[in-house]
Amino acid sequence: MTIISAAGLRKDFTVRVKAGRLRRERRTVSAVDGVDLAVERGEMLGYIGPNGAGKSTTLKMLTGVLAPTAGEVRVCGLTPVAQRTRLALRIGVVFGQRSQLWWDLPLRESFGLLRHIYRVPSADHAARLRRCRALLELDAFLDTPVRQLSLGQRMRGELTAALLHGPEVLFLDEPTIGLDVVSKQAVRGFLAELGATGDVTLVLTTHDLADIERLCRRLVVVDHGRVVHDGTIEELHGRYGSRRVLVADLDAPLPAGFAVAGATVEAVEADGHRVQLSLDGGVGAGTVVAALAGAAPLRDLSVREPAIEDVVARLYRS
Amino acid sequence: MHGPTATADWISWPRVRAFGALAAAGYRRHSTYRQAAVAGATTNVVFGFIKVYVLLAVVAAGGAAVGYDRRQIVTFVWVAQGLLTVVLMWSWTELSERIRSGDVVTDLLRPLPPVVAYLAEDLGRAGQAVLTRFLPPVVVGALVFGLYVPGRWFTVPLFALSVLLATVCSFCCRYLVNATAYWLADARGPIVLWGVGSGVLAGLYFPLRFLPDPVAVALWVATPFPGLMQTPLDVLVERDGPALQCGLVALQAVWAALLLLACDRTQRRAERRLVLQGG
Ligand SMILES: Nc1ncnc2c1ncn2[C@@H]1O[C@H](COP(=O)(O)OP(=O)(O)O)[C@@H](O)[C@H]1O
Ligand SMILES: [Mg+2]
């Protein structure tokens, strides 16, 4: 069942730009330029693109705080701008740069307030809060005023706040921006758990591909307000030849002449104890890791995603 | 398209509870600033002494007590010092700052009208100020000078109602002044203007009864300002007969209703602008 649909969605902004010493000219910027989108209930969608691509603008139109210049939008069967307050009860929204918590109050009290604002039965509220407390490890700072929280702690609070009324759709705009590595992992892990339940539809915007690997089956890439790719991450890499890099630390040197289908050995360092492989498009890291583990004992592994800017650049070249 | 945000559509039992919870949050938010409360109350007391001696000197020199006796004048000053932070005539820029930073978008993502949410928090703030900012100057005034004791049984409850209405009117004025930030790049101009004008016109610095009658009447009927400060004070010191005493509070209620309506309209216009032009 389709829960979000957009057809020909467009947003033009009129901006005044300097033209000469005194003159100012009005110019129209198409921040979103004809986006078509259909998202099924329970889907996890990564909405990615470089800075200024129109991600936040799209999200604002889907959540009802910005009126489209043209096009049709339906979310949860409602028209977002016209039915904004009704929609607000059924969606959760986190804008990475903004806070919906009460600055001077402890996190716990913000959560209590949200229960009244969203008119949530207290048993439901308690159950959801219990789950978030466990998964996001909130207990250590539940009684700390929000203004004293670190960015990572605050973001975990924001995610909880957005989920306490049991939204059908969760919109996240750059939820990992500015976070340290540990907090990023915590947020990504939490979202993966959330997605696995299938109760909530997730739309996540980011300019960091690492946010959505393993999280979102489906990827929509936008640039200059237009959708330039809609499919899986493997398809994206497959189509445009962008390559992920696998770095493995080994307990024993890699046997000379090691080869595996779907990957190319790019470098062998530290007397064969560290190896870098680039993965062919469409190849999952799992098969390569298995082959590697068969050849030498593995100590550590990491996969580096290509930067979205590179992917988009390749996309244009092709 | 703006039906759901209309403030008047927004009354039901769970919503009244939400209003209460927001007011309680406003109360607790302001309880956290203890040092500021002590410093503020001290300042109000110090200025209370200065104002009392100036006004008493003026009255003694000119003899024009304009219908107040010495005890009423003293009460007028000390209660005004106490009400100052309850009614909160100035120094509220929260909304304009949120508009400027764009955080106001998160207010629109809530299932309740922003005017209602801000009003609830402001009433909670006022409740907190009654304890920490109203009582100290009033107690000092009572101990040092002795205050006027009302003679009519209904004066004290009427005063409480009048203070509540004054707070609502003040909230609305502050909201409207802050809301200019939706249209102006910088709302500091209107905020400063309001800060200077409201104190004088509300009777904070001298009782408005010192003004010529036509001017005073025009102020009362045509502007909300006397309702912010002068009305609750006159109600408490029983400056007028019972009919006029109640009539002034009724006038405050009319102004409160008009101002709430103005806030609602302004907010809806601002939202329309915001959703069209982006934050
Ligand atoms: N309120 C606005 N007024 C004028 N231009 C805007 C406004 N909001 C966004 N833009 C412009 O629209 C484009 C897309 O912005 P945005 O949606 O924030 O991109 P992203 O979130 O992908 O980084 C940018 O060029 C930005 O400058
Ligand atoms: Mg953005």
XYZ file of C-alpha atoms and ligand atoms in Angstrom:
625
model
C 0.000 0.000 0.000
C 1.349 3.400 -0.990
C 1.758 5.708 1.977
C 3.635 8.560 0.322
C 3.035 9.681 -3.214
C 4.289 12.695 -5.069
C 3.784 13.534 -8.719
C 5.511 16.361 -10.545
C 6.464 17.917 -7.226
C 8.109 21.296 -7.670
C 9.231 24.173 -5.506
C 10.491 27.464 -6.876
C 12.015 30.048 -4.577
C 12.284 33.661 -5.566
C 15.569 35.114 -4.417
C 16.977 38.593 -4.789
C 20.509 38.626 -6.052
C 22.893 41.528 -6.409
C 23.217 42.708 -9.976
C 25.666 45.563 -10.141
C 26.299 48.105 -7.393
C 22.762 48.953 -6.329
C 20.444 46.958 -8.474
C 18.967 43.769 -7.156
C 17.420 41.257 -9.458
C 14.715 38.750 -8.700
C 15.663 35.286 -9.766
C 13.747 32.038 -9.514
C 15.509 28.985 -8.137
C 13.922 25.580 -8.645
C 14.912 23.802 -5.453
C 12.766 20.800 -6.343
C 12.107 20.316 -10.008
C 9.535 17.678 -10.854
C 9.975 14.838 -8.371
C 7.845 11.691 -8.710
C 7.896 9.351 -5.775
C 5.859 6.464 -4.425
C 6.760 4.877 -1.104
C 5.121 1.723 0.221
C 4.116 1.242 3.828
C 7.029 -0.173 5.841
C 9.626 0.770 3.264
C 12.954 2.338 4.228
C 13.910 4.977 1.735
C 17.240 6.731 1.509
C 16.872 10.143 -0.101
C 20.336 11.256 -0.934
C 22.118 13.958 -2.825
C 24.831 16.576 -2.432
C 24.265 19.774 -0.450
C 21.685 22.011 -2.065
C 20.124 19.159 -4.049
C 16.661 19.853 -2.673
C 16.387 17.141 -0.014
C 15.221 19.337 2.865
C 12.839 21.225 0.612
C 11.240 17.939 -0.468
C 10.893 16.806 3.128
C 9.291 20.111 4.121
C 6.698 19.651 1.396
C 6.004 16.062 2.470
C 5.522 17.139 6.099
C 3.249 20.078 5.284
C 5.389 23.024 6.325
C 6.064 24.148 2.769
C 3.531 24.467 -0.027
C 4.583 23.034 -3.413
C 4.704 25.418 -6.367
C 3.270 22.621 -8.490
C 2.508 18.924 -8.257
C 0.506 16.531 -6.142
C 1.437 15.170 -2.701
C -0.337 12.696 -0.449
C 1.055 11.375 2.828
C -0.976 8.906 4.914
C -3.906 9.726 2.637
C -3.759 13.415 3.596
C -2.754 16.563 1.762
C 0.184 17.777 3.865
C -0.176 21.581 3.869
C -3.973 21.702 4.005
C -4.196 19.006 6.679
C -0.977 19.774 8.491
C -2.175 19.384 12.076
C -3.927 16.089 11.374
C -0.872 14.820 9.570
C 1.321 15.895 12.491
C -0.363 13.262 14.682
C 0.625 10.501 12.234
C 4.189 11.372 11.316
C 7.409 11.908 13.202
C 9.974 14.413 11.979
C 13.575 15.079 12.935
C 15.453 17.911 11.297
C 19.094 17.302 12.192
C 19.770 21.014 12.604
C 16.721 21.835 14.718
C 15.419 20.707 18.057
C 11.910 19.797 19.105
C 12.911 19.379 22.754
C 12.543 21.914 25.552
C 15.946 23.436 26.077
C 15.648 24.159 29.807
C 13.938 20.923 30.788
C 15.326 17.444 31.398
C 14.804 15.028 28.525
C 12.366 13.012 30.614
C 10.063 16.020 30.980
C 10.125 16.805 27.275
C 8.952 13.252 26.658
C 6.166 13.617 29.232
C 5.003 16.846 27.600
C 4.909 15.253 24.176
C 2.572 12.593 25.540
C 0.024 15.298 26.352
C 0.568 17.281 23.172
C 0.029 14.200 21.000
C -2.655 12.813 23.335
C -1.008 9.389 23.594
C -2.473 6.765 25.990
C 0.009 6.446 28.841
C 0.501 2.676 28.437
C 1.513 3.097 24.787
C 3.748 5.997 25.660
C 5.463 4.041 28.437
C 6.045 1.008 26.209
C 7.572 3.067 23.413
C 9.735 5.021 25.806
C 10.972 1.831 27.448
C 12.030 0.466 24.075
C 13.832 3.656 23.053
C 15.558 3.873 26.423
C 16.947 0.386 25.967
C 17.933 0.671 22.309
C 19.320 4.203 22.452
C 20.773 3.930 25.968
C 19.088 7.071 27.198
C 19.125 6.328 30.925
C 22.448 7.991 31.613
C 21.159 11.419 30.597
C 17.390 11.180 30.967
C 17.405 13.723 33.800
C 19.862 16.136 32.212
C 18.522 19.435 30.820
C 18.600 19.307 27.043
C 20.892 22.326 26.771
C 23.603 20.322 28.576
C 23.450 17.290 26.260
C 26.081 16.532 23.668
C 24.924 16.595 20.066
C 24.907 12.795 19.926
C 22.877 12.492 23.120
C 20.474 15.149 21.919
C 19.961 13.386 18.614
C 19.089 10.174 20.444
C 16.565 12.234 22.406
C 15.168 13.742 19.200
C 14.667 10.297 17.660
C 12.796 9.160 20.758
C 10.674 12.314 20.777
C 9.706 11.717 17.151
C 8.590 8.139 17.862
C 6.657 8.407 21.133
C 3.301 8.994 19.457
C 3.742 5.918 17.256
C 4.019 7.667 13.869
C 3.283 5.759 10.667
C 6.045 7.589 8.837
C 9.306 8.846 10.245
C 11.032 11.625 8.306
C 14.666 12.218 9.174
C 16.611 15.075 7.635
C 20.351 14.472 7.953
C 20.086 12.825 11.378
C 23.801 12.047 11.595
C 25.149 15.429 10.533
C 27.895 16.619 12.870
C 27.781 13.490 15.039
C 30.849 11.643 16.308
C 31.510 8.132 15.003
C 30.063 6.350 18.034
C 26.826 8.334 17.972
C 26.518 7.825 14.225
C 26.769 4.077 14.766
C 24.209 4.215 17.569
C 21.730 6.109 15.394
C 22.254 3.827 12.391
C 21.911 0.714 14.541
C 18.726 2.009 16.082
C 17.205 2.810 12.703
C 18.090 -0.657 11.444
C 16.220 -2.197 14.416
C 13.302 0.091 13.799
C 13.168 -0.788 10.123
C 13.299 -4.509 10.863
C 9.979 -4.331 12.719
C 8.276 -3.034 9.548
C 5.837 -0.926 11.621
C 7.112 2.382 10.441
C 7.920 3.805 7.035
C 11.223 5.620 7.046
C 12.382 8.421 4.799
C 15.934 9.433 5.522
C 17.805 12.195 3.766
C 21.560 12.338 3.891
C 24.590 13.313 1.918
C 26.552 10.478 3.542
C 26.162 7.147 1.733
C 27.369 5.276 4.801
C 24.132 6.226 6.582
C 22.022 4.131 4.295
C 24.128 1.119 3.397
C 22.606 -1.900 5.132
C 19.706 0.342 6.188
C 17.753 1.285 3.107
C 17.014 -1.217 0.380
C 15.903 1.608 -1.810
C 17.819 4.675 -2.720
C 16.604 7.817 -4.433
C 19.408 10.071 -5.580
C 18.556 13.694 -6.284
C 20.622 16.432 -7.778
C 19.541 19.949 -8.677
C 16.019 19.073 -7.619
C 15.638 16.090 -9.935
C 15.640 12.358 -9.279
C 18.667 10.902 -11.038
C 18.473 7.360 -9.675
C 15.792 5.260 -8.024
C 16.793 1.722 -7.062
C 19.065 -0.291 -4.785
C 22.519 0.796 -3.733
C 24.065 -2.134 -5.651
C 22.288 -1.020 -8.794
C 23.664 2.453 -8.286
C 27.219 1.211 -8.001
C 26.645 -1.298 -10.785
C 25.307 1.278 -13.152
C 27.880 3.946 -12.626
C 30.950 1.921 -11.814
C 31.568 3.612 -8.505
C 33.479 1.231 -6.288
C 33.345 0.572 -2.608
C 36.659 -0.186 -0.934
C 37.098 -3.002 1.536
C 40.033 -2.689 3.963
C 40.953 -5.852 5.896
C 43.539 -6.398 8.635
C 44.816 -9.950 8.753
C 46.504 -11.975 11.472
C 48.655 -13.751 8.890
C 50.007 -12.419 5.589
C 47.765 -12.757 2.601
C 48.943 -15.633 0.376
C 50.567 -14.321 -2.786
C 48.371 -14.525 -5.827
C 45.138 -14.228 -3.870
C 42.218 -13.432 -6.129
C 38.463 -13.385 -5.815
C 35.696 -12.862 -8.318
C 34.031 -9.457 -8.110
C 36.874 -7.605 -6.441
C 40.283 -6.287 -7.338
C 43.223 -6.230 -4.950
C 44.296 -2.581 -4.950
C 47.073 -2.654 -2.373
C 48.810 -4.991 0.052
C 50.517 -3.269 2.981
C 52.206 -4.069 6.299
C 53.940 -7.197 4.983
C 50.690 -8.628 3.708
C 48.796 -7.949 6.959
C 46.621 -5.253 5.469
C 44.843 -5.490 2.137
C 42.630 -3.101 0.190
C 40.175 -4.458 -2.322
C 37.805 -2.499 -4.509
C 34.458 -4.153 -5.078
C 32.902 -4.370 -8.485
C 29.497 -2.770 -8.874
C 26.669 -5.070 -7.827
C 28.898 -7.291 -5.682
C 28.036 -7.615 -1.995
C 30.896 -7.338 0.476
C 29.874 -10.634 2.092
C 31.158 -13.005 -0.618
C 34.464 -11.198 -0.799
C 34.887 -11.271 2.968
C 34.149 -14.998 3.002
C 36.814 -15.654 0.368
C 39.280 -13.512 2.266
C 38.576 -15.279 5.550
C 39.260 -18.592 3.807
C 42.700 -17.375 2.755
C 43.895 -15.772 6.001
C 42.519 -15.153 9.538
C 40.691 -11.823 9.686
C 41.252 -9.355 12.514
C 39.391 -6.270 11.379
C 37.312 -5.055 8.468
C 35.903 -1.828 7.161
C 34.032 -0.815 4.038
C 34.432 2.680 2.685
C 31.526 3.983 0.649
C 32.329 6.244 -2.270
C 31.392 9.838 -1.496
C 28.035 10.845 -2.884
C 29.706 13.661 -4.818
C 31.824 11.080 -6.679
C 28.810 8.946 -7.416
C 26.866 11.895 -8.743
C 29.846 13.035 -10.780
C 30.101 9.572 -12.354
C 26.412 9.569 -12.960
C 26.747 12.648 -15.122
C 29.758 11.417 -16.995
C 27.992 8.247 -18.049
C -6.916 25.417 4.290
C -6.429 27.052 7.647
C -9.246 25.461 9.559
C -7.168 23.101 11.697
C -4.993 25.846 13.143
C -7.794 28.164 14.235
C -7.408 28.665 17.964
C -11.160 28.578 18.589
C -11.473 25.079 17.065
C -9.092 23.803 19.595
C -11.021 23.101 22.772
C -11.642 19.620 24.213
C -10.715 17.793 27.385
C -7.412 16.149 26.264
C -6.441 19.489 24.822
C -7.166 21.262 28.058
C -4.850 18.724 29.695
C -2.200 19.436 27.063
C -2.605 23.131 27.836
C -2.131 22.365 31.535
C 0.953 20.264 30.853
C 2.491 23.044 28.762
C 1.731 25.595 31.473
C 3.380 23.321 34.037
C 6.387 23.068 31.735
C 6.538 26.854 31.507
C 6.496 26.980 35.286
C 9.350 24.481 35.632
C 11.421 26.003 32.851
C 11.517 29.259 34.729
C 12.120 27.621 38.098
C 15.538 26.556 36.877
C 16.897 30.101 36.851
C 17.161 30.747 40.590
C 20.026 33.205 40.569
C 18.356 35.326 37.921
C 15.179 35.344 40.026
C 17.034 36.548 43.134
C 18.865 39.262 41.198
C 15.672 40.370 39.455
C 13.615 40.510 42.645
C 16.362 42.543 44.337
C 16.406 45.048 41.473
C 12.634 45.386 41.621
C 12.794 46.085 45.358
C 15.525 48.719 44.978
C 13.595 50.531 42.254
C 10.491 50.208 44.410
C 12.114 52.385 47.089
C 13.189 54.984 44.537
C 9.736 55.143 42.925
C 7.913 55.322 46.235
C 9.973 58.275 47.502
C 9.721 60.123 44.171
C 5.948 59.700 43.966
C 5.401 60.615 47.600
C 7.540 63.732 47.095
C 5.537 64.711 44.002
C 2.277 64.209 45.822
C 3.522 66.165 48.884
C 4.814 69.067 46.748
C 1.874 69.437 44.373
C -0.717 67.984 46.669
C -2.258 66.333 43.583
C -2.924 62.873 44.848
C -5.555 62.392 42.099
C -7.798 60.388 44.346
C -5.172 58.191 45.984
C -4.226 58.517 49.634
C -0.679 57.908 50.827
C -1.262 54.247 51.579
C -2.843 53.659 48.173
C 0.135 55.309 46.429
C 2.576 53.136 48.357
C 0.568 50.021 47.528
C 0.344 51.075 43.889
C 4.139 51.276 43.636
C 5.029 48.066 45.462
C 2.420 45.919 43.779
C 3.480 47.370 40.406
C 7.065 46.324 41.173
C 5.783 42.830 41.934
C 3.573 42.578 38.851
C 6.269 43.761 36.499
C 7.723 40.316 35.879
C 4.402 38.488 36.255
C 2.771 40.429 33.463
C 6.187 40.668 31.788
C 6.100 43.898 29.901
C 9.374 43.431 28.054
C 12.335 41.144 27.466
C 10.557 38.370 25.632
C 12.173 37.571 22.293
C 11.804 33.791 22.200
C 9.387 33.739 19.283
C 11.252 36.270 17.132
C 14.487 34.362 17.677
C 12.864 31.110 16.644
C 11.468 32.783 13.544
C 14.856 34.194 12.648
C 16.692 30.890 13.148
C 14.000 28.905 11.349
C 13.326 26.727 14.419
C 9.741 27.908 14.242
C 9.244 25.150 11.652
C 9.249 22.601 14.476
C 6.361 24.531 16.084
C 4.366 23.962 12.919
C 5.049 20.228 13.044
C 3.103 19.915 16.291
C -0.590 19.044 16.357
C -1.553 22.256 18.161
C -1.659 25.920 17.191
C 1.510 27.808 18.167
C -0.463 30.646 19.797
C -2.053 28.160 22.198
C 1.269 26.498 23.019
C 3.070 29.773 23.669
C 0.170 31.133 25.735
C 0.149 28.037 27.947
C 3.874 28.283 28.584
C 3.602 31.992 29.295
C 0.876 31.465 31.889
C 3.088 28.859 33.570
C 5.940 31.344 33.537
C 3.665 33.967 35.103
C 2.619 31.517 37.812
C 6.238 30.934 38.660
C 6.857 34.684 38.750
C 4.031 35.167 41.257
C 6.070 33.187 43.771
C 9.566 34.451 43.055
C 8.998 37.962 41.728
C 5.625 39.195 42.971
C 5.859 38.295 46.624
C 9.278 39.800 47.548
C 8.508 43.463 46.704
C 4.993 43.176 48.129
C 6.310 41.745 51.397
C 9.021 44.440 51.615
C 6.445 47.150 50.916
C 4.103 45.743 53.549
C 6.826 45.533 56.190
C 8.447 48.925 55.542
C 5.452 51.106 54.626
C 2.319 49.093 55.329
C -0.021 48.376 52.426
C -3.644 49.243 51.697
C -6.108 46.623 52.949
C -9.089 46.262 50.567
C -12.502 46.882 52.105
C -14.698 44.989 49.621
C -14.930 41.193 49.865
C -14.567 40.668 46.105
C -11.556 42.904 45.577
C -8.885 40.249 45.990
C -10.450 37.649 43.623
C -11.201 40.447 41.142
C -7.566 41.507 41.394
C -6.434 37.927 40.674
C -8.674 37.801 37.610
C -7.409 41.202 36.513
C -3.777 40.036 36.789
C -4.594 36.944 34.720
C -6.205 39.112 32.033
C -3.299 41.545 32.162
C -0.906 38.640 31.578
C -2.947 37.378 28.626
C -3.054 40.886 27.111
C 0.660 41.362 27.650
C 1.373 37.944 26.142
C -0.652 38.828 23.058
C 1.115 42.175 22.627
C 4.504 40.502 22.973
C 3.455 37.766 20.554
C 2.330 40.323 17.962
C 5.502 42.368 18.345
C 7.653 39.229 18.019
C 5.620 38.040 15.041
C 6.793 41.052 13.026
C 9.929 38.932 12.554
C 7.922 36.915 10.017
C 7.883 39.999 7.795
C 10.825 42.094 8.914
C 14.429 41.008 8.703
C 14.945 42.369 12.193
C 12.232 42.513 14.857
C 14.385 44.404 17.354
C 12.933 47.775 16.332
C 9.331 46.896 17.191
C 10.478 45.097 20.348
C 12.381 48.140 21.636
C 9.487 50.441 20.739
C 7.118 48.206 22.643
C 9.479 48.083 25.626
C 9.657 51.865 25.875
C 6.038 52.650 25.060
C 4.246 49.960 27.038
C 5.760 50.872 30.426
C 4.702 54.513 30.166
C 1.260 53.836 28.694
C 0.471 51.016 31.106
C 1.008 53.152 34.191
C 4.197 51.481 35.311
C 6.104 54.712 35.950
C 3.273 56.891 37.274
C -0.456 56.333 37.767
C -2.264 57.207 34.538
C -4.784 59.162 36.624
C -2.217 61.957 36.675
C -3.072 62.479 32.983
C -5.936 64.775 31.938
C -9.244 62.879 31.981
C -9.901 62.750 28.214
C -6.428 61.367 27.588
C -6.785 58.743 30.309
C -10.198 57.635 29.067
C -8.958 57.454 25.469
C -6.013 55.329 26.567
C -8.244 52.958 28.500
C -10.851 52.439 25.820
C -8.782 52.656 22.647
C -5.637 50.818 23.747
C -4.874 47.692 25.759
C -2.064 49.395 27.672
C -3.784 50.499 30.916
C -5.133 46.950 31.157
C -1.588 45.644 31.472
C -0.790 47.318 34.795
C -2.944 50.262 35.837
C -6.217 48.311 35.910
C -5.114 45.527 38.281
C -3.502 48.134 40.546
C -6.574 50.364 40.630
C -8.727 47.306 41.288
C -6.581 46.335 44.255
C -6.462 49.793 45.887
C -10.169 50.318 45.207
C -9.524 53.603 43.433
C -13.095 53.641 42.006
C -16.569 52.585 43.073
C -17.566 48.912 42.707
C -19.280 49.416 39.322
C -16.314 51.067 37.651
C -13.937 48.647 39.394
C -15.725 45.703 37.733
C -16.220 47.619 34.491
C -12.485 48.125 34.069
C -11.904 44.372 34.401
C -14.654 43.714 31.846
C -12.865 46.106 29.508
C -9.670 44.132 30.052
C -11.534 40.945 29.118
C -12.751 42.537 25.894
C -9.199 43.562 25.055
C -7.873 40.093 25.877
C -10.395 38.524 23.486
C -9.598 41.011 20.723
C -5.870 40.531 21.130
C -6.108 36.724 21.110
C -8.078 36.982 17.908
C -5.427 39.291 16.456
C -2.692 36.807 17.400
C -4.589 33.961 15.779
C -5.119 35.933 12.578
C -1.525 37.107 12.481
C -0.208 33.606 13.062
C -2.339 32.222 10.263
C -1.137 34.908 7.873
C 2.425 34.229 8.911
C 1.962 30.508 8.366
C 0.545 31.099 4.940
C 3.552 33.243 4.118
C 5.921 30.699 5.635
C 4.529 27.722 3.751
C 4.643 29.671 0.517
C 8.064 31.238 0.827
C 9.962 28.788 2.992
C 11.715 29.397 6.300
N 13.618 29.537 1.794
C 14.423 29.516 0.721
N 14.560 30.602 -0.050
C 15.371 30.586 -1.138
N 16.095 29.521 -1.519
C 16.010 28.386 -0.801
C 15.180 28.329 0.375
N 15.300 27.080 0.901
C 16.162 26.399 0.105
N 16.592 27.172 -0.912
C 17.504 26.767 -1.999
O 16.999 25.589 -2.570
C 18.038 24.666 -2.878
C 17.790 23.348 -2.186
O 17.945 23.497 -0.795
P 17.753 22.306 0.221
O 16.457 21.646 -0.024
O 17.970 22.857 1.589
O 18.933 21.327 -0.162
P 19.547 20.079 0.634
O 18.697 19.825 1.830
O 19.534 18.965 -0.347
O 20.939 20.445 1.006
C 19.332 25.348 -2.461
O 19.870 25.948 -3.611
C 18.876 26.393 -1.491
O 19.743 27.497 -1.478
Mg 19.248 19.898 3.865
